XYZ file of C-alpha atoms in Angstrom:
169
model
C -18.812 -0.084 57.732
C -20.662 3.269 58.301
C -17.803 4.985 57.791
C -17.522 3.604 54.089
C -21.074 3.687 53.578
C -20.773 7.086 54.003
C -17.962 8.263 52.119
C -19.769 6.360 49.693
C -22.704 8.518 49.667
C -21.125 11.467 49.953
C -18.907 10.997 46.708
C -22.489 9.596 44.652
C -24.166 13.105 45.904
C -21.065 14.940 44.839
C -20.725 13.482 41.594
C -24.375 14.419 40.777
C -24.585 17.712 42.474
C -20.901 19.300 41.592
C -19.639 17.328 38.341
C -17.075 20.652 37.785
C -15.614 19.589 41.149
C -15.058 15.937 40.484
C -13.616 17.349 37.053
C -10.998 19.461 38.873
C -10.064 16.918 41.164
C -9.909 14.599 38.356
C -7.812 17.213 36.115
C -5.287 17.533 39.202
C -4.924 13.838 39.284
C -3.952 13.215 36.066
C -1.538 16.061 35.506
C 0.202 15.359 38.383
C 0.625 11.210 38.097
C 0.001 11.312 34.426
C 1.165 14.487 32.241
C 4.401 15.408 34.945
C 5.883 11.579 34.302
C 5.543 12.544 30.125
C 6.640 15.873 30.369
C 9.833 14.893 32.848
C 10.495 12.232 29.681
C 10.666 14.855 27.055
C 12.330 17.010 29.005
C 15.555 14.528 29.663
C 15.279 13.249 26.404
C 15.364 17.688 24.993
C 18.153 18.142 27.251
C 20.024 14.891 26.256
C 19.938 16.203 22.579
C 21.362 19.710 23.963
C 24.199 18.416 25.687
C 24.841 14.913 24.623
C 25.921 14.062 27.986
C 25.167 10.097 28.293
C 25.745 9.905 32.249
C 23.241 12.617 33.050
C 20.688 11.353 31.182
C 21.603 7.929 32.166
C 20.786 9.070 35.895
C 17.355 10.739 34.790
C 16.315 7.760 33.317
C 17.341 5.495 35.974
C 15.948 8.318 38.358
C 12.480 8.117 36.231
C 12.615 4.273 36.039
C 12.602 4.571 40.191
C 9.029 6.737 40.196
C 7.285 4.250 37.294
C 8.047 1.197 39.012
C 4.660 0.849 39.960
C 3.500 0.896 36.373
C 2.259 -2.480 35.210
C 1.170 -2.864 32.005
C -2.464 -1.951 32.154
C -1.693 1.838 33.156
C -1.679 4.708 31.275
C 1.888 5.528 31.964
C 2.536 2.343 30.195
C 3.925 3.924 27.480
C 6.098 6.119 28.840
C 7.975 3.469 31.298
C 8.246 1.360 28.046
C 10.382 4.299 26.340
C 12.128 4.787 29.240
C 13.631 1.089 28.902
C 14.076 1.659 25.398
C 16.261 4.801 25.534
C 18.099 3.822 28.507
C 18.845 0.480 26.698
C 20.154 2.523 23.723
C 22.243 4.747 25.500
C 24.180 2.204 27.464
C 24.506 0.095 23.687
C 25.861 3.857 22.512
C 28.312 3.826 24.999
C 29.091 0.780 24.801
C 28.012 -0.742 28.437
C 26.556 -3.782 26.813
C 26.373 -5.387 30.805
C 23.893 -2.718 31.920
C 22.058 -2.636 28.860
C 21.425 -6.596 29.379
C 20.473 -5.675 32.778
C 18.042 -2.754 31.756
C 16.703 -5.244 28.632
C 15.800 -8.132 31.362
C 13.829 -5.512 33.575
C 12.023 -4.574 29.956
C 11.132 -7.754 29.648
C 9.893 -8.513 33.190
C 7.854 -5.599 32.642
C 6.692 -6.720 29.370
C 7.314 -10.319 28.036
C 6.149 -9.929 24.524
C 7.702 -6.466 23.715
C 9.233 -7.415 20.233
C 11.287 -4.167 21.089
C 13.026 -5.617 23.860
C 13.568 -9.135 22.452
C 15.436 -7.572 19.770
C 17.516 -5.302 22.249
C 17.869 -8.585 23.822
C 18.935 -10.886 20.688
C 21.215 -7.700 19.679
C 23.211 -7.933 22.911
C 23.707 -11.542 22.512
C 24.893 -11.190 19.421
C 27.389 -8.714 20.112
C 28.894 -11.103 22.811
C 31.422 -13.644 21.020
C 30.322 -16.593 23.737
C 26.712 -15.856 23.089
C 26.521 -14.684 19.130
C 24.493 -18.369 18.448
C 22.055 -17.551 20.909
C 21.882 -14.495 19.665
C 20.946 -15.428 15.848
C 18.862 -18.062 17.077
C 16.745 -15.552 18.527
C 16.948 -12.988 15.857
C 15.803 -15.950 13.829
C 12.709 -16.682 15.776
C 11.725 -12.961 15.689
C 11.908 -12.888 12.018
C 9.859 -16.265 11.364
C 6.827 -15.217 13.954
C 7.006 -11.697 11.865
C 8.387 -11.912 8.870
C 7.048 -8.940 7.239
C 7.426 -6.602 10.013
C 9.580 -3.774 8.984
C 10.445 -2.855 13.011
C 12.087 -6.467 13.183
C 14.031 -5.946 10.470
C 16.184 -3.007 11.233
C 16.513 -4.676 14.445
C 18.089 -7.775 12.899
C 20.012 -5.224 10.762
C 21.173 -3.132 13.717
C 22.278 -6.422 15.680
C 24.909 -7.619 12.652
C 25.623 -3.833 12.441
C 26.998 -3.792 15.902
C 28.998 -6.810 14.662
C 30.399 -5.234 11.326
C 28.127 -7.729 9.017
C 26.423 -5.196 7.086
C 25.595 -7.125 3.991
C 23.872 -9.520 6.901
C-alpha cells in the first residue's frame, strides 16, 4: 500500500514539476503502440500495390491481425484492426478463398457486431455460395431496409450479385 501510495506521489509531483517529461514519455508511447501499428498498415498495403503478390500480404495481415488482437473497440487502434479485416477479407474474395474470407468476416464481426462493412462482406459470401444464396439476399435485404439511403450499402448489395453475374440486380 505504501508502495502505491508512493508511486502515486511521485508521478502527481512529476506531472507538475516536469510536464516536458511526461510529454516525452507520452510521445514514445504512442508512436510505438499507436503510429508503428498505422504505419506497418500502409506499408503492406504500398507494397501490396507494388507487387500484387496476394500471399505476402495475406501473411502481413494475418501477421498484423496477431499484434491487434488486443484491440477492442474502444481503442485508438480501432480503426486500423477494422481495415485490417476489411482488406484481408477482400483479398481472400479476390482470390477467390471464399472459406477464409467467411472465417476472417466472423472474427470482424466478433470484433465488431454492428460493422455494416462486415455484414455485407458477410451477406456477399453467402450469396456467392449456391446452398446459402437465400440467406444471403435475406440479409442483403435487411441491410438495405435498416439503411435504405446509404450509398456504402448499396455498392455492397451491388458487389454481392456482381460476384454472382446479376449485374442488372
Amino acid at each position: 500500500l505504501w508502495t502505491v501510495t508512493l508511486g502515486g506521489l511521485t508521478v502527481l509531483v512529476l506531472w507538475f514539476s516536469s510536464p516536458d517529461l511526461i510529454e516525452s514519455a507520452d510521445q514514445v508511447f504512442r508512436r510505438h503502440y499507436l503510429y508503428e501499428p498505422i504505419d506497418r498498415y500502409q506499408h503492406i498495403i504500398h507494397e501490396y500495390e507494388q507487387t500484387n503478390d496476394h500471399l505476402e500480404v495475406i501473411s502481413a495481415l494475418l501477421e498484423l491481425t496477431e499484434d491487434l488482437e488486443r484491440v477492442q473497440r474502444i481503442d485508438e487502434l480501432m480503426s486500423v484492426k477494422r481495415v485490417t479485416f476489411a482488406q484481408l477479407v477482400r483479398v481472400f474474395v479476390r482470390i477467390e478463398q471464399f472459406e477464409q474470407a467467411a472465417i476472417w468476416v466472423e472474427k470482424w464481426l466478433e470484433f465488431d457486431p454492428k460493422d455494416v462493412e462486415a455484414q455485407l462482406f458477410k451477406a456477399r459470401l453467402l450469396v456467392i455460395n449456391p446452398n446459402t444464396r437465400a440467406d444471403g439476399e435475406y440479409q442483403l435485404g435487411v441491410i438495405k431496409n435498416r439503411f435504405p439511403n446509404a450509398l456504402p450499402v448499396a455498392n455492397g448489395r451491388a458487389a454481392a450479385y456482381a460476384n454472382v453475374g446479376e449485374l442488372g440486380r
